Tab-separated table of C-alpha atoms in Angstrom:
chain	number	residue	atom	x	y	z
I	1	UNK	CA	-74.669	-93.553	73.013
I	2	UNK	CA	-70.952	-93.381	74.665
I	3	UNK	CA	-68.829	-93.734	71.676
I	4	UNK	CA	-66.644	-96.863	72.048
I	5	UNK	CA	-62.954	-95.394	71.694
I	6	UNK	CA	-63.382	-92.369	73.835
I	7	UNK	CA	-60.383	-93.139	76.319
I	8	UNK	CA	-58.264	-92.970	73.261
I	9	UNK	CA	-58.930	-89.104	72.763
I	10	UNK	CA	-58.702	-88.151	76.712
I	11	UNK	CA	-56.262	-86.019	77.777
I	12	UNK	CA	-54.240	-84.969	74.393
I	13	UNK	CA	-51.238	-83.130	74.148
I	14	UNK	CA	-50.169	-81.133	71.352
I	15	UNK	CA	-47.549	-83.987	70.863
I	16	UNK	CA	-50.634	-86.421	70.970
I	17	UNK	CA	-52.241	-84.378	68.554
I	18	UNK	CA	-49.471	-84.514	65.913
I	19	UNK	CA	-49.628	-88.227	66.400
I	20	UNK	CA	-53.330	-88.111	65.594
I	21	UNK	CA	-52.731	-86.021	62.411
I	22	UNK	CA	-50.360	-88.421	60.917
I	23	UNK	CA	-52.574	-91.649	61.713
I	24	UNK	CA	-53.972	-91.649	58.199
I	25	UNK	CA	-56.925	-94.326	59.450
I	26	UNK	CA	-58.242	-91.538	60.953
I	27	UNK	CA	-61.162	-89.244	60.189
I	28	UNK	CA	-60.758	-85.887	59.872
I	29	UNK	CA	-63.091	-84.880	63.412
I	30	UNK	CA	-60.418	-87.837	65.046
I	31	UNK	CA	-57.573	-86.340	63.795
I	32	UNK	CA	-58.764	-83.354	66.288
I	33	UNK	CA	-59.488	-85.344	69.040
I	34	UNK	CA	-62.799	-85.951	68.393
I	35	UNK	CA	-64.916	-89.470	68.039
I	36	UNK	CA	-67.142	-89.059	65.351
I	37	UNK	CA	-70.696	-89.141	66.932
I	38	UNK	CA	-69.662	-86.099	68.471
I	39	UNK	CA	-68.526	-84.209	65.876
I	40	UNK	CA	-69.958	-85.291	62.301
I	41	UNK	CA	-72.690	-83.953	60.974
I	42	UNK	CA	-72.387	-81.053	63.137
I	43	UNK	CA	-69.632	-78.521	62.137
I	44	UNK	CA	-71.853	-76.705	59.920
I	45	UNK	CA	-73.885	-75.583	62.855
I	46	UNK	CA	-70.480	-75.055	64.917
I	47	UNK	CA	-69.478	-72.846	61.421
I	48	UNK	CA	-72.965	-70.995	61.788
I	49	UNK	CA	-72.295	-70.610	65.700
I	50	UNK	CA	-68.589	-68.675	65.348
I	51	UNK	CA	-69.339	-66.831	62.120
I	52	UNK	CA	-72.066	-65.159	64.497
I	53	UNK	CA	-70.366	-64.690	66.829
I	54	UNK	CA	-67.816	-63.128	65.245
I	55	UNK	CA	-68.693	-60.416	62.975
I	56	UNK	CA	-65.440	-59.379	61.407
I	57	UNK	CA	-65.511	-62.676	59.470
I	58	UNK	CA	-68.796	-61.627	57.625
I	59	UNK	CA	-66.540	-58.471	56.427
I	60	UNK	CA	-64.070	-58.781	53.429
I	61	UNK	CA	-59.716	-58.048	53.663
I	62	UNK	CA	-59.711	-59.064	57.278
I	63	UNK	CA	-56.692	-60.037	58.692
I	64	UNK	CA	-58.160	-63.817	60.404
I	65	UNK	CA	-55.584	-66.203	62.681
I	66	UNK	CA	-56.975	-69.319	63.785
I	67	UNK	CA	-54.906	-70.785	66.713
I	68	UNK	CA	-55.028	-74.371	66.297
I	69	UNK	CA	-57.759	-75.138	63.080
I	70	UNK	CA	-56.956	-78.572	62.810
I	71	UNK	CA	-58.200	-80.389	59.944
I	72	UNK	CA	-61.570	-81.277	59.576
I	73	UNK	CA	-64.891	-79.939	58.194
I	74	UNK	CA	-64.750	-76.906	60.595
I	75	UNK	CA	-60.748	-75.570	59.238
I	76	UNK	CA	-62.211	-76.085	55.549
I	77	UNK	CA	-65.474	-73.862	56.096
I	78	UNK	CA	-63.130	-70.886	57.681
I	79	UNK	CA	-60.527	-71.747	55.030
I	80	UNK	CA	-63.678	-71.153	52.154
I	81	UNK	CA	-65.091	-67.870	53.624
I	82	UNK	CA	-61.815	-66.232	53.562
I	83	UNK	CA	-61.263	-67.141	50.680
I	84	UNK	CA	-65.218	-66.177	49.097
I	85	UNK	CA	-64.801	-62.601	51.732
I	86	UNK	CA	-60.887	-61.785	50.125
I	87	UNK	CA	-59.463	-62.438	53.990
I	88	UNK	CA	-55.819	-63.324	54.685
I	89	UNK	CA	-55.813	-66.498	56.615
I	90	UNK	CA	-52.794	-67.436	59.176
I	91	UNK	CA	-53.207	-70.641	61.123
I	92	UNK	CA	-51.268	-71.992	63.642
I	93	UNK	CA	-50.784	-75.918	64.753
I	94	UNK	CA	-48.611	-78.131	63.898
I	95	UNK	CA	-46.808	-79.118	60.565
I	96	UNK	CA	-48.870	-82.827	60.331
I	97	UNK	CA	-52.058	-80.596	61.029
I	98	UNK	CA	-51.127	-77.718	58.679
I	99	UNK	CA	-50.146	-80.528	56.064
I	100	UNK	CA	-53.725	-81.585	55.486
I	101	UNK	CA	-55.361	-77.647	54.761
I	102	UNK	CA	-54.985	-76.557	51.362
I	103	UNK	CA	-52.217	-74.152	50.329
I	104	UNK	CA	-53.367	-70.721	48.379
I	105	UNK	CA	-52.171	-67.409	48.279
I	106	UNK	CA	-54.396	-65.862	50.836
I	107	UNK	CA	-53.104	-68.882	53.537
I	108	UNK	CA	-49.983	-68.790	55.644
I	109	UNK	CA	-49.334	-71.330	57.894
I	110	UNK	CA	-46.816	-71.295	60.677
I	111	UNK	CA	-45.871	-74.312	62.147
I	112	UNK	CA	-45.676	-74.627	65.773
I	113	UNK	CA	-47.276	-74.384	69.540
I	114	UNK	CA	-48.648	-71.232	69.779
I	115	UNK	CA	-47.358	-68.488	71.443
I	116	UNK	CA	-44.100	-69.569	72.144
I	117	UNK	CA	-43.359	-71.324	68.758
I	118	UNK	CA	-44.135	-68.382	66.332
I	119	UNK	CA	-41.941	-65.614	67.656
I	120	UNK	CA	-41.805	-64.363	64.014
I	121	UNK	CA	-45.803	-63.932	64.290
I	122	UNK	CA	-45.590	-62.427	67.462
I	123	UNK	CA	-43.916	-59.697	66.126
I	124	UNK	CA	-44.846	-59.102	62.497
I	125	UNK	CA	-48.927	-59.104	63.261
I	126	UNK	CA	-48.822	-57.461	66.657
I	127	UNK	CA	-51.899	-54.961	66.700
I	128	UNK	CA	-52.628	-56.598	63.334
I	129	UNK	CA	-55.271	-59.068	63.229
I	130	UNK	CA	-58.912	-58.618	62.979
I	131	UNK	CA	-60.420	-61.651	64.197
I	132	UNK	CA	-58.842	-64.525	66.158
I	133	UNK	CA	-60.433	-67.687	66.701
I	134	UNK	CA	-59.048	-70.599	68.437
I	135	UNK	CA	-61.878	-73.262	68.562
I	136	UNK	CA	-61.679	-76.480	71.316
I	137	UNK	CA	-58.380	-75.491	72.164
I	138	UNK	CA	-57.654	-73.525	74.941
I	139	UNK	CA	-58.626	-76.884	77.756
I	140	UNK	CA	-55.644	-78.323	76.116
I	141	UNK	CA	-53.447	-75.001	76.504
I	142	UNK	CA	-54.846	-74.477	80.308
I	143	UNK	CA	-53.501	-78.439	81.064
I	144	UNK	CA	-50.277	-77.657	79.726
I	145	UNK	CA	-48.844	-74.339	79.255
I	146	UNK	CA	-49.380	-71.042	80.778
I	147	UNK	CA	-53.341	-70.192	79.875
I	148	UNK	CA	-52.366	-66.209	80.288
I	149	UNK	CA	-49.259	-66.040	78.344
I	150	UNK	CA	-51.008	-67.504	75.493
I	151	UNK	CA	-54.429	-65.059	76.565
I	152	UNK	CA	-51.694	-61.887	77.072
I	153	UNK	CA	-50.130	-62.774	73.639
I	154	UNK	CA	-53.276	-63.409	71.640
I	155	UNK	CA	-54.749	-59.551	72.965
I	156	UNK	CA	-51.652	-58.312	71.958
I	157	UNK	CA	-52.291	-59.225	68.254
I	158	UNK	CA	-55.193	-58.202	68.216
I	159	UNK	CA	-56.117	-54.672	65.982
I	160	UNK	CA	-58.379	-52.181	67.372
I	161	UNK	CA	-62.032	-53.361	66.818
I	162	UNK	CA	-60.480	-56.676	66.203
I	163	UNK	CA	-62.457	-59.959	67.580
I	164	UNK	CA	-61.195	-62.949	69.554
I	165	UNK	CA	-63.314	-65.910	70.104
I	166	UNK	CA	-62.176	-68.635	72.599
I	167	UNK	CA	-64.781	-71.022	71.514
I	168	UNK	CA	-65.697	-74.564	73.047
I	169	UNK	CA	-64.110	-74.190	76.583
I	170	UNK	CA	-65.549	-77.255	78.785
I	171	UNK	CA	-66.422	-75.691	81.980
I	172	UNK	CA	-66.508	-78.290	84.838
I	173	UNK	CA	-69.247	-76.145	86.962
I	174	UNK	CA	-71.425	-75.594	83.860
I	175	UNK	CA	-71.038	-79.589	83.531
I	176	UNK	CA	-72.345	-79.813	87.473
I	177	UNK	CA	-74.670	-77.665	86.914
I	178	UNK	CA	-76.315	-79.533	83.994
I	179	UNK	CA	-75.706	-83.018	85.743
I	180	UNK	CA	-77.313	-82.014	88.690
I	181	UNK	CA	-80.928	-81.262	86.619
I	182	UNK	CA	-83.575	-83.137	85.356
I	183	UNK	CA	-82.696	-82.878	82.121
I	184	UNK	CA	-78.759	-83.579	82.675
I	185	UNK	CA	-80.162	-87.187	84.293
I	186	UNK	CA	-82.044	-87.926	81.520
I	187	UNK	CA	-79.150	-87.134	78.888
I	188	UNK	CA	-76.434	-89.143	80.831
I	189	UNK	CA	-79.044	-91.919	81.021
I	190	UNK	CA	-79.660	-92.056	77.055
I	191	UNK	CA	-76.012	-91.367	76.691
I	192	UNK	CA	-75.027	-94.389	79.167
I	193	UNK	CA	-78.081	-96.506	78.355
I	194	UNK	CA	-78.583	-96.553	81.897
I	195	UNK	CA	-80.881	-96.029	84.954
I	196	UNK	CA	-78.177	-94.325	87.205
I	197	UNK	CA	-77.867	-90.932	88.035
I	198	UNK	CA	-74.424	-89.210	87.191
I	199	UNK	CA	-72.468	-87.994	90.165
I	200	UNK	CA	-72.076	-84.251	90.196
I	201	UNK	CA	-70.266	-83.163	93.513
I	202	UNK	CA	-70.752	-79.028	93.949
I	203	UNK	CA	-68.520	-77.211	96.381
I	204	UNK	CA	-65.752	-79.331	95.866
I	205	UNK	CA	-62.155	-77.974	94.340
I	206	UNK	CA	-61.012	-79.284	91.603
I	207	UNK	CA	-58.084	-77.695	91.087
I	208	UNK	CA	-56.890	-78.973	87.754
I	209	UNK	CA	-59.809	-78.195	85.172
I	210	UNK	CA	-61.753	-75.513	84.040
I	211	UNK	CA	-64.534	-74.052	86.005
I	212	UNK	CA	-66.340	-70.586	86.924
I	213	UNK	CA	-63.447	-69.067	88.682
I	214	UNK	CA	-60.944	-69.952	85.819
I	215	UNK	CA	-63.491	-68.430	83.379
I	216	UNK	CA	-64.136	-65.400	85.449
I	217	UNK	CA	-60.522	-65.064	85.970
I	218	UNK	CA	-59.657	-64.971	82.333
I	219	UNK	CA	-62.562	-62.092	81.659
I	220	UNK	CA	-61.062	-59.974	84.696
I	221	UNK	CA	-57.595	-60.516	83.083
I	222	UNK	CA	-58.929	-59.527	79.562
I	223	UNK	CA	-60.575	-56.516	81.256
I	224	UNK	CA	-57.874	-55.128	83.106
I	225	UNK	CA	-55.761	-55.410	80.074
I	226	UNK	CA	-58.221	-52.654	78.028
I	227	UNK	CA	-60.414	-55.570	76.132
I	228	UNK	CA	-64.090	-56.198	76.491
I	229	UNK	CA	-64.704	-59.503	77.587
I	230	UNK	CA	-68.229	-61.958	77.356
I	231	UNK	CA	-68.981	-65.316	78.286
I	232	UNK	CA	-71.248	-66.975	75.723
I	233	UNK	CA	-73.405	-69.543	75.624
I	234	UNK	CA	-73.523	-72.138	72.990
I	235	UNK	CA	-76.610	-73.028	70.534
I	236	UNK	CA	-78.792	-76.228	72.378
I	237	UNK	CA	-78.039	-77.734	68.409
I	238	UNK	CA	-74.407	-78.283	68.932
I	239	UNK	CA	-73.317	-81.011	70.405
I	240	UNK	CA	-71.369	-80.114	73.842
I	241	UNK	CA	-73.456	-76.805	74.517
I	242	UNK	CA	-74.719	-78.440	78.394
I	243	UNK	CA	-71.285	-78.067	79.272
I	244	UNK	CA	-69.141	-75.763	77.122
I	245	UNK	CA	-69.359	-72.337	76.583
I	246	UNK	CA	-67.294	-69.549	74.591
I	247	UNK	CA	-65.434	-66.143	75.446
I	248	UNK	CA	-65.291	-63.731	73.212
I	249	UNK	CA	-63.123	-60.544	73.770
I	250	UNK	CA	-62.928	-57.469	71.520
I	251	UNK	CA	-60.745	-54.541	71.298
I	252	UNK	CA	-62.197	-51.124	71.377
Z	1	UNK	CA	-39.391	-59.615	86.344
Z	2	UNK	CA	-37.982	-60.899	89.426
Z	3	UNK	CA	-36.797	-64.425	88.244
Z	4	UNK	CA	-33.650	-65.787	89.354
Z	5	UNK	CA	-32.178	-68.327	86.313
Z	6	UNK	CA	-28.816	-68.088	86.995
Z	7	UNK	CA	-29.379	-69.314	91.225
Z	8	UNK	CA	-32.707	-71.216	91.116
Z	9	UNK	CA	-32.256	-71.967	94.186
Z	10	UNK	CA	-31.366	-68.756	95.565
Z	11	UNK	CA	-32.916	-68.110	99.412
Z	12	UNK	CA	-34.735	-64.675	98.308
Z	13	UNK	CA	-36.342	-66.321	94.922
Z	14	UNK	CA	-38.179	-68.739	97.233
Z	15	UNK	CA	-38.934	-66.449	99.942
Z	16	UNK	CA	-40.454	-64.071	97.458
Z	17	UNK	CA	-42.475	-67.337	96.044
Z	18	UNK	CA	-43.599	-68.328	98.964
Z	19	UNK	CA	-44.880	-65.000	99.550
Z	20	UNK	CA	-46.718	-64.901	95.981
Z	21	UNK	CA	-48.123	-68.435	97.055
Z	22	UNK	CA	-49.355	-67.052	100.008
Z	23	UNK	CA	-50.938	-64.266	98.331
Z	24	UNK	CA	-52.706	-66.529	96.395
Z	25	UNK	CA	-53.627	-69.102	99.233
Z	26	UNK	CA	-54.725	-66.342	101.317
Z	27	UNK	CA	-53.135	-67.227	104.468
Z	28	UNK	CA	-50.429	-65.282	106.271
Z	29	UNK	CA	-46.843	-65.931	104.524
Z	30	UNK	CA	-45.232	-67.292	108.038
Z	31	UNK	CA	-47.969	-70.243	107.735
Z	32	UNK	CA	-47.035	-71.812	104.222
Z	33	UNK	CA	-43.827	-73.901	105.452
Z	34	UNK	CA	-42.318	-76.619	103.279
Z	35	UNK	CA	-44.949	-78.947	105.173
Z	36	UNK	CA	-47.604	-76.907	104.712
Z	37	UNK	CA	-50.815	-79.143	102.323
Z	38	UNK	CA	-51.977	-76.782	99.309
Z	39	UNK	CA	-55.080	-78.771	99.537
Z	40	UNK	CA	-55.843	-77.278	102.992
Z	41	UNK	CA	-57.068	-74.078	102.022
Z	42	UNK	CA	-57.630	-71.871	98.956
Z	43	UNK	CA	-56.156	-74.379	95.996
Z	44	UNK	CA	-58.920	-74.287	93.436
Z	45	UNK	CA	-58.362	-73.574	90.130
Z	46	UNK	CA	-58.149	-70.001	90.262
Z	47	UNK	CA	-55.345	-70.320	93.165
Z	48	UNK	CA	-54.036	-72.989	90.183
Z	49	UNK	CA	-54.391	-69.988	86.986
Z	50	UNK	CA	-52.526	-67.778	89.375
Z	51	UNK	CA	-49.657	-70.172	90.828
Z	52	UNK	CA	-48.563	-70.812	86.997
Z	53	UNK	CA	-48.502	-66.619	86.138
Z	54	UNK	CA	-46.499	-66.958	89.572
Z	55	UNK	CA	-43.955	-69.252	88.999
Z	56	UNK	CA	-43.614	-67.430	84.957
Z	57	UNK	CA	-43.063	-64.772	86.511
Z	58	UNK	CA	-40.768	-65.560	89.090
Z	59	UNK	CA	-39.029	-67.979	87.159
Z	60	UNK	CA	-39.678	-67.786	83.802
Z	61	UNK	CA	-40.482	-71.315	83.205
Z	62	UNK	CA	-44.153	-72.659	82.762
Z	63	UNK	CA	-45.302	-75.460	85.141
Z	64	UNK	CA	-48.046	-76.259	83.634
Z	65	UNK	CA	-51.789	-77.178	85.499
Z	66	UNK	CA	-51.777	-80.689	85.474
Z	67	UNK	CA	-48.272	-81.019	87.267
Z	68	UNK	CA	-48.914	-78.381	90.048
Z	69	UNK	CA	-52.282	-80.564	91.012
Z	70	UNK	CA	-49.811	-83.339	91.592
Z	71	UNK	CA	-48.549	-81.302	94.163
Z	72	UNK	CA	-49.619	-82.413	97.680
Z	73	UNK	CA	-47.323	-79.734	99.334
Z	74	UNK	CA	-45.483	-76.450	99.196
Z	75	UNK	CA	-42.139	-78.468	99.085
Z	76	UNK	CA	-43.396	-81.073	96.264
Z	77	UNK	CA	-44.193	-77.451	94.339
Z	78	UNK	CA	-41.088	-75.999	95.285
Z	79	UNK	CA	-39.143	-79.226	93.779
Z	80	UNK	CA	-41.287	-79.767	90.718
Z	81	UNK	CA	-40.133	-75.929	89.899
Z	82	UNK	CA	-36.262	-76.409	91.021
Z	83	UNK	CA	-36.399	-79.988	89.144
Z	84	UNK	CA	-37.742	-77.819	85.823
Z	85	UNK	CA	-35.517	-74.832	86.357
Z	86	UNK	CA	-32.618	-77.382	86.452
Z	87	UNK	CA	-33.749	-79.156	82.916
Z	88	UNK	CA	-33.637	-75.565	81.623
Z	89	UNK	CA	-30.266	-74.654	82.555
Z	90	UNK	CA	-29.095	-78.187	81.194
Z	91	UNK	CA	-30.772	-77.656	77.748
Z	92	UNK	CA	-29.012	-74.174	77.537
Z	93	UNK	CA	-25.938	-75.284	78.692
């Protein structure tokens, strides 16, 4: 079923997004943007799905960033297994998100947009980290800031044999792709409590979201810069995998 | 590298933009005039990716995806950049 107050987490901004993690009538998966049927219930198979795909985190003393956590049941699973694997955590969002994850020893938070707002970081951890994740982020980042700057400055912090997972990135001609089959018109007719078929136009630009080409473009970017780079597919158990997909880029 | 802060309007910082753009568009750099429609040719989101490393790097400002699809035209593009290289100045001055 469509959730009712969808329209009121389209199109966030990370000044939206502060907003969101202030509004204390919120739940924790709508403080990130999220309406709840989408997101509860599901975050320990979204926990399952990046701690596979990212093998670093399974290790102990890592060095882990996480671009944008948030606050919900997803931040407080990474939060535990650094703490139960000895990691140092940094993450990265904003002060009203940061305010709501716990503070420990092994947890430094730096407050701000990333890259641009933690020069400090940029700096101290360059060729540092061992595993950066940055989970249904990076469709807000390519709407509103430069998506390589914050790709080129992510790499760079990266340590050799160190992990980067872009998780979660909507991708418009996976979305098409999914519409346009049998099963895609039977989901959007559950999820609409419908008959009609949804629209999926192919061969049309769309200039202003994510598709193939942008996702292609980022792994011949990541490439040419030295890093492996992989597009992933999500697990059919969590809950946007018809139409969003991850990137994950390693250093040699 | 190659951006112009100090004279953002400065005749060789556009003609090398326009070149960039028409690197990106594909089509020969005497062809994208103020007039000419982005939507006419090559402007799909990879021509979108690269037009924002463009302008960074011309520039040094971002311009970020869901303004330059507002853009109709290489002059609407060429003013949303001036109109943000002008804030910039102001909040430095």
């Amino acid at each position: 079923m469509k959730p009712k107050n969808i329209e009121r987490f389209s199109n966030l901004t990370f000044e939206d997004f502060r907003r969101l993690a202030n509004d204390d009538t919120l739940s924790p998966c709508e403080k990130i943007g999220f309406p709840n049927e989408y997101r509860e219930g599901k975050e320990t198979l979204i926990f399952a799905d990046v701690v596979r795909k990212l093998p670093g985190l399974s290790l102990s003393g890592k060095t882990v960033l996480d671009i944008g956590p948030g606050c919900s049941g997803l931040a407080m699973m990474i939060v535990k297994l650094c703490r139960d694997n000895g990691h140092r955590f940094i993450a990265v969002d904003s002060v009203e998100m940061l305010r709501h994850l716990p503070s420990e020893p092994f947890i430094t938070k730096t407050a701000g947009r990333f890259p641009n707002g933690c020069p400090d970081l940029l700096t101290t951890h360059q060729g540092k980290i061992d595993v950066i994740l940055t989970y249904s982020v990076f469709h807000y980042v390519y709407a509103e800031s430069n998506p390589f700057d914050f790709l080129d400055k992510s790499l760079a912090l990266l340590a050799e044999g160190g992990q980067m997972l872009i998780g979660d990135i909507p991708n418009v001609s996976k979305r098409k792709r999914f519409f346009s089959s049998n099963a895609g018109i039977r989901f959007h007719q559950v999820y609409t409590q419908t008959a009609e078929v949804p629209v999926a136009t192919h061969n049309c630009l769309e200039p202003g979201r994510i598709d193939d080409g942008v996702m292609m473009g980022i792994i011949h970017r990541c490439r040419l810069a030295g890093f492996d780079a992989y597009v992933l597919p999500q697990p059919d158990d969590l809950p946007m995998a018809n139409r969003r997909e991850d990137l994950l880029i390693t250093r040699p | 590298m190659g951006h112009n802060k100090e004279q953002p309007t400065d005749y060789m910082s556009t003609k090398a933009f326009v070149a960039g753009l028409a690197g990106i568009l594909q089509v020969p750099p005497e062809t994208v005039t103020a007039d000419y429609k982005l939507d006419s040719g090559n402007w799909d989101s990879v021509a979108v990716l690269a037009t924002i490393a463009l302008i960074d790097e011309q520039y040094n400002i971002t311009v970020p995806a869901k303004d330059l699809v507002s853009c109709g035209s290489v002059k609407q593009l060429l003013d949303l950049i001036m109109a943000r290289l002008a804030a910039m100045l102001q909040s430095n001055d």
